[in-house]
Amino acid sequence: MSVPYLMEDRREAGRLMAKVDADRWVREHLAPVLGPDTAAVLDVGAGPGHIAEAVHRSLPTAQVVAFDGNPERLAAGTGGPDGAALVRRCGDARQLPFEDDTFDVVYTRLMLQYVAERDRAVAEMARVTKPGGAVVLFDLDGQLVWHDPLGPELRTTLESVLAALSATGFDPHTGRSLYRLARRAGLTHLQVQVTPYHLIAGRVNPTEREQWRLKLDIAHPAIAQALGSADHADQAVEAFLAHLDDEDTLTYSVAFTVTGHRP
């Protein structure tokens, strides 16, 4: 059984690849723990494997495993078929199908916010990391939550949607819990970074607006279930996009990166 994911949709792989410069992300968040002696790397919640492919480009001699719960999304990557150095595996992040002490570096990016049993998933990442190896956790805090100003009607709508999504395991404040989760998993020498993620001051630019529209369209079934009908979901989506189009509004969230080591 894989981790339930409220964004299941055939378009999700493309959305994930389009929203990040994978090579830049690897340089900024993984480069400090990657080196010439790194032999095995695991990406947990890899989506289409775009970040794992970037790791492979930076370390072509290391074995890189892209692990995700959806085989179709995992197969949508652009890096070609599996090989000795880049492997795609499917399964449950809460029960990783790998032996103890297998990987030099294990990381996850934007997955834990969708996992109800986050402590179990992080403990599994620590288990499969070699002693002295690194675990990197990256996730958001404040997604869909932090806006100024926010009218009472849209506020009520967002609160209803977020309350319903919480029943699926989604937590918009996962970022702030990563330090605690890392400590509970027994990781040591923890380092914490916080950086802006969403930052829309005034009218959203057209490219980012289309990314938000696609994201909301993919999430439409979950929004409709939360609000009671597809019509109400349509109205909520248009109201949120109108908020992003308003020159007088600001919307933001932050990303936490927690890096720890297996003792």
Tab-separated table of C-alpha atoms in Angstrom:
chain	number	residue	atom	x	y	z
A	1	MET	CA	0.000	0.000	0.000
A	2	SER	CA	1.347	3.451	-0.898
A	3	VAL	CA	0.901	6.757	0.919
A	4	PRO	CA	-2.433	8.395	-0.056
A	5	TYR	CA	-1.826	11.490	-2.189
A	6	LEU	CA	-4.613	14.007	-2.727
A	7	MET	CA	-2.994	15.277	-5.937
A	8	GLU	CA	-3.282	11.998	-7.861
A	9	ASP	CA	-3.739	12.968	-11.512
A	10	ARG	CA	-2.044	12.147	-14.811
A	11	ARG	CA	-0.992	15.822	-15.082
A	12	GLU	CA	0.779	15.874	-11.729
A	13	ALA	CA	4.130	14.591	-13.002
A	14	GLY	CA	4.382	17.427	-15.510
A	15	ARG	CA	3.342	19.992	-12.899
A	16	LEU	CA	6.025	18.787	-10.500
A	17	MET	CA	8.759	18.928	-13.140
A	18	ALA	CA	7.746	22.382	-14.374
A	19	LYS	CA	7.770	24.117	-10.992
A	20	VAL	CA	11.418	23.544	-10.001
A	21	ASP	CA	14.901	23.822	-11.474
A	22	ALA	CA	16.034	20.380	-10.339
A	23	ASP	CA	19.765	20.962	-10.832
A	24	ARG	CA	19.629	24.196	-8.866
A	25	TRP	CA	17.679	22.514	-6.056
A	26	VAL	CA	20.326	19.800	-5.798
A	27	ARG	CA	23.090	22.405	-5.639
A	28	GLU	CA	21.316	24.409	-2.940
A	29	HIS	CA	20.003	21.622	-0.712
A	30	LEU	CA	21.970	18.429	-1.330
A	31	ALA	CA	25.441	19.521	-2.442
A	32	PRO	CA	26.709	19.884	1.171
A	33	VAL	CA	26.066	16.168	1.830
A	34	LEU	CA	27.053	14.797	-1.586
A	35	GLY	CA	30.673	14.062	-2.342
A	36	PRO	CA	33.061	11.862	-4.292
A	37	ASP	CA	32.599	9.035	-1.769
A	38	THR	CA	28.785	9.065	-2.040
A	39	ALA	CA	27.888	5.654	-3.455
A	40	ALA	CA	24.123	5.369	-2.954
A	41	VAL	CA	21.358	7.999	-2.764
A	42	LEU	CA	17.616	7.551	-2.147
A	43	ASP	CA	14.875	10.038	-3.126
A	44	VAL	CA	11.697	9.265	-1.134
A	45	GLY	CA	8.530	10.640	-2.721
A	46	ALA	CA	10.388	11.181	-5.968
A	47	GLY	CA	7.361	11.904	-8.173
A	48	PRO	CA	8.588	11.584	-11.772
A	49	GLY	CA	12.173	11.331	-10.526
A	50	HIS	CA	13.278	14.749	-11.781
A	51	ILE	CA	15.318	15.535	-8.659
A	52	ALA	CA	16.858	12.056	-8.653
A	53	GLU	CA	17.843	12.578	-12.286
A	54	ALA	CA	19.590	15.814	-11.293
A	55	VAL	CA	21.430	13.977	-8.509
A	56	HIS	CA	22.495	11.382	-11.064
A	57	ARG	CA	23.810	14.129	-13.355
A	58	SER	CA	25.869	15.576	-10.504
A	59	LEU	CA	27.112	12.148	-9.334
A	60	PRO	CA	27.097	9.821	-12.354
A	61	THR	CA	29.046	7.097	-10.555
A	62	ALA	CA	26.627	6.833	-7.600
A	63	GLN	CA	23.560	4.613	-7.598
A	64	VAL	CA	20.477	6.839	-7.283
A	65	VAL	CA	17.081	5.350	-6.410
A	66	ALA	CA	13.900	7.307	-7.183
A	67	PHE	CA	11.155	5.938	-4.921
A	68	ASP	CA	7.478	6.892	-5.195
A	69	GLY	CA	4.032	5.482	-4.460
A	70	ASN	CA	2.632	5.875	-7.981
A	71	PRO	CA	4.230	3.784	-10.765
A	72	GLU	CA	2.747	5.866	-13.605
A	73	ARG	CA	4.011	9.138	-12.146
A	74	LEU	CA	7.403	7.553	-11.469
A	75	ALA	CA	7.646	6.359	-15.083
A	76	ALA	CA	6.919	9.861	-16.407
A	77	GLY	CA	10.458	11.079	-15.775
A	78	THR	CA	12.636	12.224	-18.639
A	79	GLY	CA	15.776	10.346	-17.727
A	80	GLY	CA	15.163	7.234	-19.806
A	81	PRO	CA	14.927	3.627	-18.627
A	82	ASP	CA	16.355	2.266	-15.424
A	83	GLY	CA	20.035	1.486	-15.411
A	84	ALA	CA	22.750	0.466	-13.015
A	85	ALA	CA	23.105	4.050	-11.728
A	86	LEU	CA	19.487	5.300	-11.806
A	87	VAL	CA	16.731	3.023	-10.565
A	88	ARG	CA	13.010	3.637	-10.065
A	89	ARG	CA	11.196	1.752	-7.301
A	90	CYS	CA	7.567	1.937	-6.202
A	91	GLY	CA	6.148	1.352	-2.720
A	92	ASP	CA	5.177	2.833	0.629
A	93	ALA	CA	7.389	5.464	2.259
A	94	ARG	CA	6.243	4.202	5.650
A	95	GLN	CA	7.736	0.785	4.925
A	96	LEU	CA	10.747	1.194	2.663
A	97	PRO	CA	11.757	-2.037	0.875
A	98	PHE	CA	15.462	-1.624	1.576
A	99	GLU	CA	17.862	-3.174	4.070
A	100	ASP	CA	19.192	-1.240	7.041
A	101	ASP	CA	22.276	0.913	6.415
A	102	THR	CA	21.939	0.956	2.598
A	103	PHE	CA	22.281	4.606	1.504
A	104	ASP	CA	24.829	7.354	2.079
A	105	VAL	CA	22.213	10.084	1.531
A	106	VAL	CA	18.418	9.907	1.833
A	107	TYR	CA	16.229	12.906	1.092
A	108	THR	CA	12.595	13.838	0.637
A	109	ARG	CA	11.146	16.959	-0.972
A	110	LEU	CA	7.540	18.117	-0.457
A	111	MET	CA	6.239	14.631	0.391
A	112	LEU	CA	5.845	14.631	4.153
A	113	GLN	CA	3.080	17.272	4.104
A	114	TYR	CA	0.804	14.601	2.586
A	115	VAL	CA	1.760	11.749	4.972
A	116	ALA	CA	-0.284	11.285	8.132
A	117	GLU	CA	2.370	9.039	9.714
A	118	ARG	CA	5.285	11.396	9.180
A	119	ASP	CA	7.246	10.082	12.146
A	120	ARG	CA	7.124	6.564	10.694
A	121	ALA	CA	8.293	7.744	7.266
A	122	VAL	CA	11.230	9.716	8.704
A	123	ALA	CA	12.179	6.786	10.951
A	124	GLU	CA	12.285	4.581	7.850
A	125	MET	CA	14.546	7.072	6.089
A	126	ALA	CA	16.898	7.029	9.063
A	127	ARG	CA	16.836	3.216	9.195
A	128	VAL	CA	18.021	2.762	5.600
A	129	THR	CA	20.763	5.414	5.950
A	130	LYS	CA	24.284	4.213	6.681
A	131	PRO	CA	25.872	5.253	9.987
A	132	GLY	CA	27.450	8.630	9.324
A	133	GLY	CA	25.158	9.187	6.350
A	134	ALA	CA	22.834	12.154	5.887
A	135	VAL	CA	19.069	12.583	5.802
A	136	VAL	CA	17.654	15.771	4.243
A	137	LEU	CA	14.012	16.757	4.875
A	138	PHE	CA	12.464	19.592	2.838
A	139	ASP	CA	8.873	20.766	3.195
A	140	LEU	CA	6.588	23.761	3.392
A	141	ASP	CA	5.018	25.767	6.166
A	142	GLY	CA	2.051	28.070	5.547
A	143	GLN	CA	0.922	26.819	2.152
A	144	LEU	CA	-2.617	28.145	1.463
A	145	VAL	CA	-2.624	29.738	4.921
A	146	TRP	CA	-0.730	33.025	4.957
A	147	HIS	CA	-2.317	35.948	3.095
A	148	ASP	CA	-2.800	39.657	3.682
A	149	PRO	CA	-5.449	40.875	3.449
A	150	LEU	CA	-7.916	37.996	3.241
A	151	GLY	CA	-11.648	38.623	3.045
A	152	PRO	CA	-13.958	36.785	5.468
A	153	GLU	CA	-15.654	34.712	2.755
A	154	LEU	CA	-12.408	33.414	1.255
A	155	ARG	CA	-10.999	32.871	4.751
A	156	THR	CA	-13.988	30.685	5.660
A	157	THR	CA	-13.628	28.761	2.390
A	158	LEU	CA	-9.917	28.101	2.917
A	159	GLU	CA	-10.506	27.022	6.504
A	160	SER	CA	-13.162	24.538	5.366
A	161	VAL	CA	-10.932	23.118	2.644
A	162	LEU	CA	-7.907	22.805	4.923
A	163	ALA	CA	-9.984	21.129	7.636
A	164	ALA	CA	-11.223	18.561	5.137
A	165	LEU	CA	-7.768	17.979	3.690
A	166	SER	CA	-6.383	17.346	7.163
A	167	ALA	CA	-8.487	14.183	7.233
A	168	THR	CA	-6.359	12.873	4.341
A	169	GLY	CA	-3.166	13.486	6.314
A	170	PHE	CA	-2.313	16.834	4.729
A	171	ASP	CA	-0.711	19.381	7.072
A	172	PRO	CA	0.110	22.879	5.736
A	173	HIS	CA	2.507	23.404	8.655
A	174	THR	CA	4.665	20.317	8.130
A	175	GLY	CA	7.802	22.412	7.725
A	176	ARG	CA	7.996	23.434	11.364
A	177	SER	CA	7.715	19.798	12.502
A	178	LEU	CA	10.745	18.536	10.560
A	179	TYR	CA	13.237	19.319	13.320
A	180	ARG	CA	11.153	17.398	15.857
A	181	LEU	CA	10.672	14.476	13.467
A	182	ALA	CA	14.406	14.316	12.786
A	183	ARG	CA	15.214	14.250	16.495
A	184	ARG	CA	12.640	11.523	17.140
A	185	ALA	CA	14.214	9.447	14.373
A	186	GLY	CA	17.544	9.640	16.201
A	187	LEU	CA	19.312	11.920	13.739
A	188	THR	CA	22.094	14.104	15.118
A	189	HIS	CA	24.053	17.254	14.196
A	190	LEU	CA	20.851	18.824	12.920
A	191	GLN	CA	20.970	21.917	10.738
A	192	VAL	CA	17.851	23.968	9.974
A	193	GLN	CA	17.287	26.470	7.180
A	194	VAL	CA	14.163	28.511	6.427
A	195	THR	CA	13.717	30.216	3.052
A	196	PRO	CA	10.821	31.877	1.212
A	197	TYR	CA	8.861	29.535	-1.077
A	198	HIS	CA	5.643	31.121	-2.319
A	199	LEU	CA	6.029	34.890	-2.309
A	200	ILE	CA	3.413	36.780	-4.321
A	201	ALA	CA	3.317	40.495	-3.591
A	202	GLY	CA	0.671	42.185	-5.688
A	203	ARG	CA	-0.662	40.682	-8.886
A	204	VAL	CA	0.639	37.177	-9.554
A	205	ASN	CA	2.705	36.767	-12.727
A	206	PRO	CA	1.062	34.815	-15.579
A	207	THR	CA	3.355	31.770	-15.335
A	208	GLU	CA	2.815	31.338	-11.605
A	209	ARG	CA	-0.905	31.934	-12.039
A	210	GLU	CA	-1.124	29.063	-14.511
A	211	GLN	CA	0.810	26.842	-12.092
A	212	TRP	CA	-1.696	27.679	-9.362
A	213	ARG	CA	-4.648	27.086	-11.692
A	214	LEU	CA	-3.317	23.658	-12.633
A	215	LYS	CA	-2.645	22.788	-9.005
A	216	LEU	CA	-6.172	23.817	-7.994
A	217	ASP	CA	-7.661	21.954	-10.943
A	218	ILE	CA	-5.851	18.769	-9.916
A	219	ALA	CA	-7.046	19.284	-6.336
A	220	HIS	CA	-10.603	20.059	-7.532
A	221	PRO	CA	-12.121	16.685	-6.493
A	222	ALA	CA	-10.802	17.102	-2.950
A	223	ILE	CA	-11.996	20.731	-2.831
A	224	ALA	CA	-15.450	19.717	-4.101
A	225	GLN	CA	-15.693	17.033	-1.445
A	226	ALA	CA	-14.686	19.539	1.231
A	227	LEU	CA	-17.213	22.174	0.118
A	228	GLY	CA	-20.065	19.847	-0.812
A	229	SER	CA	-20.262	20.296	-4.574
A	230	ALA	CA	-18.311	20.890	-7.767
A	231	ASP	CA	-20.022	24.278	-8.179
A	232	HIS	CA	-18.805	25.420	-4.783
A	233	ALA	CA	-15.313	24.198	-5.674
A	234	ASP	CA	-15.411	26.196	-8.929
A	235	GLN	CA	-16.391	29.315	-7.016
A	236	ALA	CA	-13.642	28.763	-4.456
A	237	VAL	CA	-10.987	28.341	-7.149
A	238	GLU	CA	-12.047	31.515	-8.948
A	239	ALA	CA	-12.127	33.445	-5.662
A	240	PHE	CA	-8.596	32.311	-4.807
A	241	LEU	CA	-7.282	33.215	-8.256
A	242	ALA	CA	-8.972	36.610	-7.966
A	243	HIS	CA	-7.141	37.070	-4.667
A	244	LEU	CA	-3.831	36.307	-6.421
A	245	ASP	CA	-4.727	38.799	-9.168
A	246	ASP	CA	-5.323	41.619	-6.684
A	247	GLU	CA	-2.556	44.247	-6.613
A	248	ASP	CA	-3.225	44.883	-2.910
A	249	THR	CA	-2.662	41.320	-1.646
A	250	LEU	CA	0.306	39.325	-0.476
A	251	THR	CA	0.513	35.526	-0.276
A	252	TYR	CA	3.506	33.650	1.086
A	253	SER	CA	4.842	30.447	2.587
A	254	VAL	CA	8.274	29.268	3.676
A	255	ALA	CA	10.309	26.125	3.149
A	256	PHE	CA	12.170	24.341	5.929
A	257	THR	CA	15.238	22.237	5.195
A	258	VAL	CA	16.446	20.010	8.034
A	259	THR	CA	19.651	18.040	7.536
A	260	GLY	CA	20.709	15.414	10.047
A	261	HIS	CA	23.127	12.512	10.293
A	262	ARG	CA	22.690	8.902	11.318
A	263	PRO	CA	24.847	8.201	14.354
